[in-house]
Structures are given as structure tokens and as C-alpha cells.
GROMACS .gro file of C-alpha atoms in nm:
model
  312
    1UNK     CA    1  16.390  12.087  12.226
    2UNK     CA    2  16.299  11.986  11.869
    3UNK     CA    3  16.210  11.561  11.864
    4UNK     CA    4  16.466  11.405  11.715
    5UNK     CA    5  16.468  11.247  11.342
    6UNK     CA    6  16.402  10.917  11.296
    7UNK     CA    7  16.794  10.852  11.206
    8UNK     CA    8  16.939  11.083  11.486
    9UNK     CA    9  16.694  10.842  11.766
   10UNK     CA   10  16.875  10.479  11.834
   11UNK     CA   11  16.920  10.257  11.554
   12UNK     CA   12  16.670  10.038  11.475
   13UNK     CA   13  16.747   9.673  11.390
   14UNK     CA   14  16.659   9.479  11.101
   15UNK     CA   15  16.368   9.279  11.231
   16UNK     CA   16  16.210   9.564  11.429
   17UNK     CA   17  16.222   9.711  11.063
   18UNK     CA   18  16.086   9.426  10.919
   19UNK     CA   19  15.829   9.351  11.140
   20UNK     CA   20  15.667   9.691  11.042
   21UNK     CA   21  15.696   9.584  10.730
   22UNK     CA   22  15.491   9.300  10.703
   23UNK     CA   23  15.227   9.448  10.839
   24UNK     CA   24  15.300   9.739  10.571
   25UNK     CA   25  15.254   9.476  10.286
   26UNK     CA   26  15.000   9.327  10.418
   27UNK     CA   27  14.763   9.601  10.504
   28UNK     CA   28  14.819   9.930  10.324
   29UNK     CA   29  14.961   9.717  10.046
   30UNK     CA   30  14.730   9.461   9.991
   31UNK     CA   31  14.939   9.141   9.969
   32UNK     CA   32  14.811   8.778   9.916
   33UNK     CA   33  14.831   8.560  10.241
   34UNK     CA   34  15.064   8.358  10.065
   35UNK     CA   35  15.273   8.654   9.955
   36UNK     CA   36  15.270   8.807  10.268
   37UNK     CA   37  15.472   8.454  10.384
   38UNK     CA   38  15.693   8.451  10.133
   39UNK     CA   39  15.800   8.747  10.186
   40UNK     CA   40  15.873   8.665  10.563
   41UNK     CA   41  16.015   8.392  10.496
   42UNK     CA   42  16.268   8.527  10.260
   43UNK     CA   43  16.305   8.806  10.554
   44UNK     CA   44  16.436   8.550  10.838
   45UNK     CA   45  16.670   8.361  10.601
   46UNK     CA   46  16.851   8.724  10.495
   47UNK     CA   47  16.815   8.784  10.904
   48UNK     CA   48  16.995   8.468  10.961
   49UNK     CA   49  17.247   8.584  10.728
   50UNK     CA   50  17.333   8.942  10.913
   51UNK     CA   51  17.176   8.885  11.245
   52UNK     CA   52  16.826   8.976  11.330
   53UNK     CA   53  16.947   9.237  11.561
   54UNK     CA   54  17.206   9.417  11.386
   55UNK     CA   55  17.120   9.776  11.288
   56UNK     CA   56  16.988   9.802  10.965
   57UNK     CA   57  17.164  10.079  10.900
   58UNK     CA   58  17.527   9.886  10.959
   59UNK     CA   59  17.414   9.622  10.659
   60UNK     CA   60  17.642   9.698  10.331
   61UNK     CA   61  17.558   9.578   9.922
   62UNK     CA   62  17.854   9.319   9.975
   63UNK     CA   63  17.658   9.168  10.261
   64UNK     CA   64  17.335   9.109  10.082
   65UNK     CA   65  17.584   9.034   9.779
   66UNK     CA   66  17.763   8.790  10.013
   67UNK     CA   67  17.383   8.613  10.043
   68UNK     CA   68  17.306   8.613   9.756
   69UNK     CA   69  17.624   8.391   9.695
   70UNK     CA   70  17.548   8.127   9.974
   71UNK     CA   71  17.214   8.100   9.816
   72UNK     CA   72  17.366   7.985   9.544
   73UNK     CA   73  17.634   7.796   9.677
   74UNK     CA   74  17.315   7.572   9.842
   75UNK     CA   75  17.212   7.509   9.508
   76UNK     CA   76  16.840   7.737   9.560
   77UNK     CA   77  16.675   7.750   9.231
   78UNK     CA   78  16.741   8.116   9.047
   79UNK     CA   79  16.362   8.209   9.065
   80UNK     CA   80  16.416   8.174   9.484
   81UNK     CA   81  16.679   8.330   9.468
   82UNK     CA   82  16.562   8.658   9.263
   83UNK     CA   83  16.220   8.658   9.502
   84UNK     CA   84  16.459   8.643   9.803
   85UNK     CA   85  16.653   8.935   9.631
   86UNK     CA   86  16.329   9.095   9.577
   87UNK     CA   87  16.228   9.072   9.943
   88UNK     CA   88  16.528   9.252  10.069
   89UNK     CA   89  16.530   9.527   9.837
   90UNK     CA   90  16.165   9.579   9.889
   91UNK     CA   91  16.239   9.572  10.279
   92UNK     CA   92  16.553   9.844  10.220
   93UNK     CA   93  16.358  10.027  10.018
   94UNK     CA   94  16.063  10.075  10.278
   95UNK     CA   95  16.361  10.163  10.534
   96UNK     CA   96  16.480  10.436  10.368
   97UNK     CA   97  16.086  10.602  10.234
   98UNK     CA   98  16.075  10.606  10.645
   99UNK     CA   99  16.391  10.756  10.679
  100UNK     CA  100  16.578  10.469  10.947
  101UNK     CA  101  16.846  10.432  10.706
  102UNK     CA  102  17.049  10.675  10.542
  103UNK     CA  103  17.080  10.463  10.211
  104UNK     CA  104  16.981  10.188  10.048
  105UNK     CA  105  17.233   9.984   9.986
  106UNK     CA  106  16.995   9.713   9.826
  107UNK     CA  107  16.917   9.935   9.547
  108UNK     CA  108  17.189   9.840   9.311
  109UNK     CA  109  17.170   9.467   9.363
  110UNK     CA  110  17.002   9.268   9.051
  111UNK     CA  111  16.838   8.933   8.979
  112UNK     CA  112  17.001   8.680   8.813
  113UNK     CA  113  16.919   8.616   8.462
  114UNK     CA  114  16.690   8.317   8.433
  115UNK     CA  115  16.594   8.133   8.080
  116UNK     CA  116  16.237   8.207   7.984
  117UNK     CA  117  16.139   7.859   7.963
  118UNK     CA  118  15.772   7.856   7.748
  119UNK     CA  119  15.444   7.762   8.028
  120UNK     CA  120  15.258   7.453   8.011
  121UNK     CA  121  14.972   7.428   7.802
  122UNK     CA  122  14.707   7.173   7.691
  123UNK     CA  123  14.590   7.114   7.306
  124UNK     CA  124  14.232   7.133   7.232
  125UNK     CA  125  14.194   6.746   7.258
  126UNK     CA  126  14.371   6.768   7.585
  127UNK     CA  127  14.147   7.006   7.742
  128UNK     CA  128  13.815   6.839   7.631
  129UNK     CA  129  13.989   6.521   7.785
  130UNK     CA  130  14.020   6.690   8.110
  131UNK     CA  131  13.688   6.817   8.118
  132UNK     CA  132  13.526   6.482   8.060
  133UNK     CA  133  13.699   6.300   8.280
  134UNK     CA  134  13.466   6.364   8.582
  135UNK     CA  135  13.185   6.199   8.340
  136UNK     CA  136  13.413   5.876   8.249
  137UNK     CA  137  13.558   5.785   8.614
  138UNK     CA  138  13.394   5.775   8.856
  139UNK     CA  139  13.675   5.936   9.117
  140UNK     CA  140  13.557   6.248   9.365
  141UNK     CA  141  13.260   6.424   9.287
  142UNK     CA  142  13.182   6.479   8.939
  143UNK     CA  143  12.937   6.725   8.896
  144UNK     CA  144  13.190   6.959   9.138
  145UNK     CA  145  13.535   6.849   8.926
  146UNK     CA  146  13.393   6.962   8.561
  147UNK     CA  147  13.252   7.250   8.687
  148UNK     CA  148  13.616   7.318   8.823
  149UNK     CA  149  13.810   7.236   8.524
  150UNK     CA  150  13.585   7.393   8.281
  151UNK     CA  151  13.560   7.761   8.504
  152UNK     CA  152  13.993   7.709   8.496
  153UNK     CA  153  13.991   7.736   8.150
  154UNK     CA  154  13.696   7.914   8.076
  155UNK     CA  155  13.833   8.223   8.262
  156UNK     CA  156  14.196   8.206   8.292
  157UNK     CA  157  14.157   8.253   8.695
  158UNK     CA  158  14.430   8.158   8.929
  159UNK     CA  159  14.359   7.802   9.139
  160UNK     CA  160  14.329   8.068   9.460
  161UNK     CA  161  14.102   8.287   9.268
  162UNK     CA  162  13.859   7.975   9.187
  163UNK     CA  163  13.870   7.856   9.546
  164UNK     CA  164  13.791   8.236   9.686
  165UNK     CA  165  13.512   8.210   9.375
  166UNK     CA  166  13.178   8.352   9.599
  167UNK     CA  167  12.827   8.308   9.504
  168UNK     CA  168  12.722   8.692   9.520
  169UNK     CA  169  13.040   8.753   9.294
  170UNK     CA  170  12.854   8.652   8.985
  171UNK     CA  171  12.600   8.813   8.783
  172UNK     CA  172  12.223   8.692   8.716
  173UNK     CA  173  12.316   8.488   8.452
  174UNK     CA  174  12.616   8.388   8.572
  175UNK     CA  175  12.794   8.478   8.266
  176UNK     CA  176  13.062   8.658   8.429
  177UNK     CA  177  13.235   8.747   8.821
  178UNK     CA  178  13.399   8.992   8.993
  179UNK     CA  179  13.670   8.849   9.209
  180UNK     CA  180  13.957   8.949   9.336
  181UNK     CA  181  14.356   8.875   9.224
  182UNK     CA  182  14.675   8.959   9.345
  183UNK     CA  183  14.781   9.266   9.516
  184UNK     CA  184  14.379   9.290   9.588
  185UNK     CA  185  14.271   9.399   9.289
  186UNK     CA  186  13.938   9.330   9.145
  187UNK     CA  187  13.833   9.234   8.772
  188UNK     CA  188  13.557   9.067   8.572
  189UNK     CA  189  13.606   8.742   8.462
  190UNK     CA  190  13.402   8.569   8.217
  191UNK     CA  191  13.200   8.222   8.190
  192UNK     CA  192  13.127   8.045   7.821
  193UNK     CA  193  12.845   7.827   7.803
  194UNK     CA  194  12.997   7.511   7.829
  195UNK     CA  195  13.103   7.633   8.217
  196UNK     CA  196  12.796   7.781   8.319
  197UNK     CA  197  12.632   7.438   8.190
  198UNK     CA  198  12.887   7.260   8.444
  199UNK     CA  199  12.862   7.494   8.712
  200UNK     CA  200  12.457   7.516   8.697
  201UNK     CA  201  12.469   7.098   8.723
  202UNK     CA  202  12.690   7.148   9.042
  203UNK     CA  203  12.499   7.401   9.214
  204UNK     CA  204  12.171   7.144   9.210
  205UNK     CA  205  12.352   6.906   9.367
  206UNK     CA  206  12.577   7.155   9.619
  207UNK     CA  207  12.196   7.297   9.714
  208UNK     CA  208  12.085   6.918   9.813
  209UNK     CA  209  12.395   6.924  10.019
  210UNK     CA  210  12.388   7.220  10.196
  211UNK     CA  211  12.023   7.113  10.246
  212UNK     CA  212  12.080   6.776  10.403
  213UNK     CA  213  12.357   6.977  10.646
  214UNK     CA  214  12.033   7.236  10.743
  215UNK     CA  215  12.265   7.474  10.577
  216UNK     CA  216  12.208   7.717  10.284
  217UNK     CA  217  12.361   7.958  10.028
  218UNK     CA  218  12.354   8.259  10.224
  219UNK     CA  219  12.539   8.073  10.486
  220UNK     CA  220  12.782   7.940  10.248
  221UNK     CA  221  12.917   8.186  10.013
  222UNK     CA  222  13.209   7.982   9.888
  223UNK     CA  223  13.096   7.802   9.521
  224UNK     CA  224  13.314   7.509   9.558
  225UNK     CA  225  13.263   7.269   9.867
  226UNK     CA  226  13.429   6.952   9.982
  227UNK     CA  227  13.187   6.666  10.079
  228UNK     CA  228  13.166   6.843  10.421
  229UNK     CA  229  13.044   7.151  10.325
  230UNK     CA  230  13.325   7.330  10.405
  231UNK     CA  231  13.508   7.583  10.120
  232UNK     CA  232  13.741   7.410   9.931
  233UNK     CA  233  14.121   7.531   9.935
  234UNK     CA  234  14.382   7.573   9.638
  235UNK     CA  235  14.527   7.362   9.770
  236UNK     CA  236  14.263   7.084   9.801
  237UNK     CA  237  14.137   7.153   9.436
  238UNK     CA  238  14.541   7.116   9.303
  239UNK     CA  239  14.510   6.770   9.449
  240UNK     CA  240  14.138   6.725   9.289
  241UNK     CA  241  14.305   6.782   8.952
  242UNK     CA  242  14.634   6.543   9.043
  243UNK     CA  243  14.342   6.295   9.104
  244UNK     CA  244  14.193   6.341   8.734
  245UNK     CA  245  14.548   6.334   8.530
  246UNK     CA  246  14.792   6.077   8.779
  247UNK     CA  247  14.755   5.691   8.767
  248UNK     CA  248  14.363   5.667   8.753
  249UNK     CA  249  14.286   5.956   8.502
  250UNK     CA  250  14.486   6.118   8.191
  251UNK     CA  251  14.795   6.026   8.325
  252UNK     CA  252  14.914   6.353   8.237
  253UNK     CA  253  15.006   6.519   8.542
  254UNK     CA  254  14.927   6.887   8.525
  255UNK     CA  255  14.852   7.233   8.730
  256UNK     CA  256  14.587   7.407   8.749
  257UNK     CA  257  14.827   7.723   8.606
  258UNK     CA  258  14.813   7.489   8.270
  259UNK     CA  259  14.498   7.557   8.264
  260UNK     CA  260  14.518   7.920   8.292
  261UNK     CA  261  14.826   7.914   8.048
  262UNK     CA  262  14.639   7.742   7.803
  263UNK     CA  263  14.336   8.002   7.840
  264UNK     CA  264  14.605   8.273   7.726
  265UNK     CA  265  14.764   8.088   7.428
  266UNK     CA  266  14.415   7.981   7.299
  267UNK     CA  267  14.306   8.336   7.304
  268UNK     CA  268  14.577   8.451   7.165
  269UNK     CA  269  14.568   8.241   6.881
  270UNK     CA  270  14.164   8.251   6.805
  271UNK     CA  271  14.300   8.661   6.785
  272UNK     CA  272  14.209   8.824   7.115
  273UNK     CA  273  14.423   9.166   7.187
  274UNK     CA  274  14.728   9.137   7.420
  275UNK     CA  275  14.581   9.437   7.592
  276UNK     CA  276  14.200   9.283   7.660
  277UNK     CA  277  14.351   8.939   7.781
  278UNK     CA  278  14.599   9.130   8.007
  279UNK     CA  279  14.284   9.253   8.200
  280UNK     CA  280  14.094   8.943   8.225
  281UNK     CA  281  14.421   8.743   8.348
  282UNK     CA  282  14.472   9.037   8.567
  283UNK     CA  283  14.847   9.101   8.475
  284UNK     CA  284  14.977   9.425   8.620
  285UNK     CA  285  15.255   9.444   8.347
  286UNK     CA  286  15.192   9.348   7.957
  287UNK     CA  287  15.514   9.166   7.927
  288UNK     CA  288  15.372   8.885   8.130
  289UNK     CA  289  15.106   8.830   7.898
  290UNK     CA  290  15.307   8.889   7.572
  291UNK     CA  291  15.476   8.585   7.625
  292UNK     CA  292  15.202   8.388   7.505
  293UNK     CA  293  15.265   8.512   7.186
  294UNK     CA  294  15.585   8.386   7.163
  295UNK     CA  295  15.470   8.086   7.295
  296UNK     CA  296  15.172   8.054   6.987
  297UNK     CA  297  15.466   8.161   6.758
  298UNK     CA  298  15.658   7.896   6.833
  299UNK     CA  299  15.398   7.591   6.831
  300UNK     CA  300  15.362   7.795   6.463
  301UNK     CA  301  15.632   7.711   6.365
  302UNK     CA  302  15.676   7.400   6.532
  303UNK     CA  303  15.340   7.252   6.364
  304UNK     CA  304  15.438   7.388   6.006
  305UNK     CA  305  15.781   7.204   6.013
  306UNK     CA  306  15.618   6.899   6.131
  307UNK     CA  307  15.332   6.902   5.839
  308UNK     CA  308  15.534   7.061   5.574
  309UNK     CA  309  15.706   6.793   5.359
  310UNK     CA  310  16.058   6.974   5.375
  311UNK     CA  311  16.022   7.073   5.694
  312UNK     CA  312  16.290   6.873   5.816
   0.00000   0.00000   0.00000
């Protein structure tokens, strides 16, 4: 006897499905961490929904629809919402490229429309603000902070890249890195002067360090260290930065995204192509990054009817 298909065997249920699946997205994908638990995340809360052991195949549009609805009914921001959407249609989708279900029913369901609200940014004066902080107050660890801030804006990384920042990534001169971004993908990000000057005053003192610890460089990859010794998070360098602009510092309180936001708007506006800073923000589709010319469009305009004497 011929083995049966994969839809003529027993039905398989939604979380046998979408246990597969993680590990799909994780592995052959190439997924974040962080993405990866999103994603499962969004997976339990649709599974709580239709019942983790319900055949997948029995799940219908109006269901997910119905979801959808309750989601908003709890009052879930739209951008959870659309990644939850997201989640299940990826999931559906994977189902049906193995052939467990005999449609996707996901398919046809959309995100919800969400305002495209204009990112963050710093000025000029802003930025050099946050950069000298580290010299002015005397908070965490100086040396470590500016190098920080000024590699943010200097290369337009995301806070994760920074903190998976290795010492072998960079060059000799430590002009530029490779590292790696979302969906594992690897580009070359680059280093002005003023950052390399930071990060060169760092790496004396994280040698003395490492030193004192009977540790060195080749034991510790990772640039950016806590007082420990140990590689610094995202998370832990979000809350360096919350340190430099709450109560004791700018009193500005920004991300570390600002940062990368304002890297894009400034290069934008000093006349970089859409096309070169797409690759060094590491943006898989060019819509992402032609926002930030809308967003230098509109401070444009926004400056000229402030200066202009009928601009009002």
C-alpha cells in the first residue's frame, strides 16, 4: 500500500502544528530570539482562542476574524494586534506549504490600518548633549556610556545589534563592523571619528578591567561590559541611556531607536541615497526607510513656517 498523504493521515492539531513551527522560524528561518517569542506568544493567545487541540484544519476566517475582534474589544494596541494577525497567517501559511491543511483560511485576513505617526528624533544640539553627558555627570561609567551613544548614532545599529557588537567584528582600524541584524542577516556598519575616538578611550579602560578579573579579549568577545565583566544586554544599555536623559541627566527621556531614527533623518538630509542608507540600517523593504524623507520634509516645512515672517 502507497503511505498515506499528509491530509489523508489523522488530523493534526494546532499546537502540534505550531510547535513545528517555531522551530521552523527559528532555525531554517533565522528569527531573532526575541522574534521567535513573539511569535509564540501571539501563537498561545490565538490557541486560547480555538483550543490548542482542535484540528487545524476545522479553524475557519470567521474564527481568526472572531479574534481579531476580542483583541480589540480588550483594548490591545493596533500594532499588537496586526503582529498577532501576522503570526497566525504566517503559522496557516506554513500549514498549508506542508500540506496538513487543505486551505488557508488566514490568507484573506488583513491588518488594520494604523496612522503613520513620524519616529523620534534628536536635533543636532540634542545629540551632542547626549554624547557629553557621560563627561558632565558623573553617573555609570563614562568612558563605556559615550562610546555607546556615539556608536548608536554613528551607525544607525539597533540597541540588540550594539549589545551583540564583538571585538573580531571590526576591522583594523575600526572604522567599520560586520554584525548581524534581523532575520540573521549580516551588513557593514560604519564608525566616524568622533566614535572610534570614544570607543578607543573605552577599550583602555575595558582592557584594565578584564585585566584586574585575569581575564582578556580573546576570552571576552562582547565590546560592551557591565562593571562585572559580563556582556552587557539591550536591555541593560536601554536602562544606561534612561540613566543619562531621566531626572539626573537631559531630562529628555529617549530610546535608543531615537538614536537610530535620528541617524536616518540626518543622513537623509546631509543627502545620502534612500537606497545606500537602506543597507546600512539593514531594512529588507525601502518603504521603511523612505519614511525618513517624509519625516525631513516635514521638519522642512515646519522650520520655514516658523522662520519665515508670514509663515503663520
Amino acid at each position: 500500500m502507497e503511505q498515506k498523504s499528509q491530509m489523508e493521515q489523522k488530523p493534526r492539531s494546532v499546537w502540534d502544528i505550531a510547535e513545528e513551527f517555531f522551530v521552523y522560524i527559528g532555525s531554517v528561518k533565522g528569527f531573532s530570539e526575541n522574534t521567535v517569542k513573539a511569535v509564540q506568544n501571539d501563537i498561545r493567545i490565538f490557541c486560547e482562542f480555538v483550543g490548542k487541540d482542535r484540528p487545524m484544519q476545522e479553524i475557519t476566517t470567521e474564527e481568526i476574524r472572531n479574534c481579531q475582534g476580542t483583541l480589540s474589544d480588550q483594548k490591545k494596541a493596533k500594532t499588537t494586534i496586526n503582529r498577532f494577525l501576522s503570526s497566525v497567517r504566517n503559522l496557516f501559511l506554513y500549514a498549508r506549504k506542508r500540506k496538513y491543511i487543505p486551505l488557508d483560511v488566514a490568507g484573506e485576513i488583513h491588518n488594520i490600518r494604523v496612522p503613520q505617526h513620524c519616529p523620534a528624533f534628536l536635533t543636532a544640539s540634542e545629540i551632542d548633549a547626549l554624547c557629553h553627558e557621560p563627561d558632565v555627570k558623573n553617573l555609570l561609567w563614562a568612558s563605556r556610556d559615550k562610546a555607546i551613544f556615539e556608536m548608536l548614532f554613528s551607525s544607525g545599529c539597533r540597541v540588540s545589534e550594539i549589545a551583540g557588537l564583538t571585538i573580531k567584528a571590526f576591522d583594523s582600524k575600526f572604522e567599520k563592523a560586520m554584525i548581524r541584524g534581523k532575520g540573521a542577516k549580516d551588513r557593514v556598519v560604519y564608525f566616524e571619528k568622533d566614535s572610534r575616538k570614544a570607543l578607543m578611550d573605552y577599550m583602555s579602560e575595558r582592557e584594565v578591567l578584564l585585566l584586574k578579573m585575569r581575564r582578556t579579549s580573546e576570552n571576552i568577545q562582547a565590546v560592551f561590559l557591565n562593571r562585572k565583566g559580563s556582556a552587557l544586554t539591550a536591555g541593560g544599555i536601554r536602562w544606561i541611556l534612561s540613566k543619562y536623559t531621566g531626572v539626573n541627566g537631559t531630562e529628555k527621556h529617549i530610546s535608543p531607536h531615537a538614536l537610530r531614527h535620528t541617524f536616518a533623518t540626518s543622513m537623509i538630509t546631509n543627502g545620502a541615497d534612500v537606497r545606500r542608507i537602506q543597507e546600512m540600517l539593514g531594512h529588507s523593504n525601502i518603504s521603511t526607510t523612505q519614511r525618513y524623507t517624509h519625516i525631513t520634509s516635514k521638519t522642512i516645512i515646519e522650520q520655514y513656517r516658523q522662520a519665515h515672517p508670514h509663515g503663520e
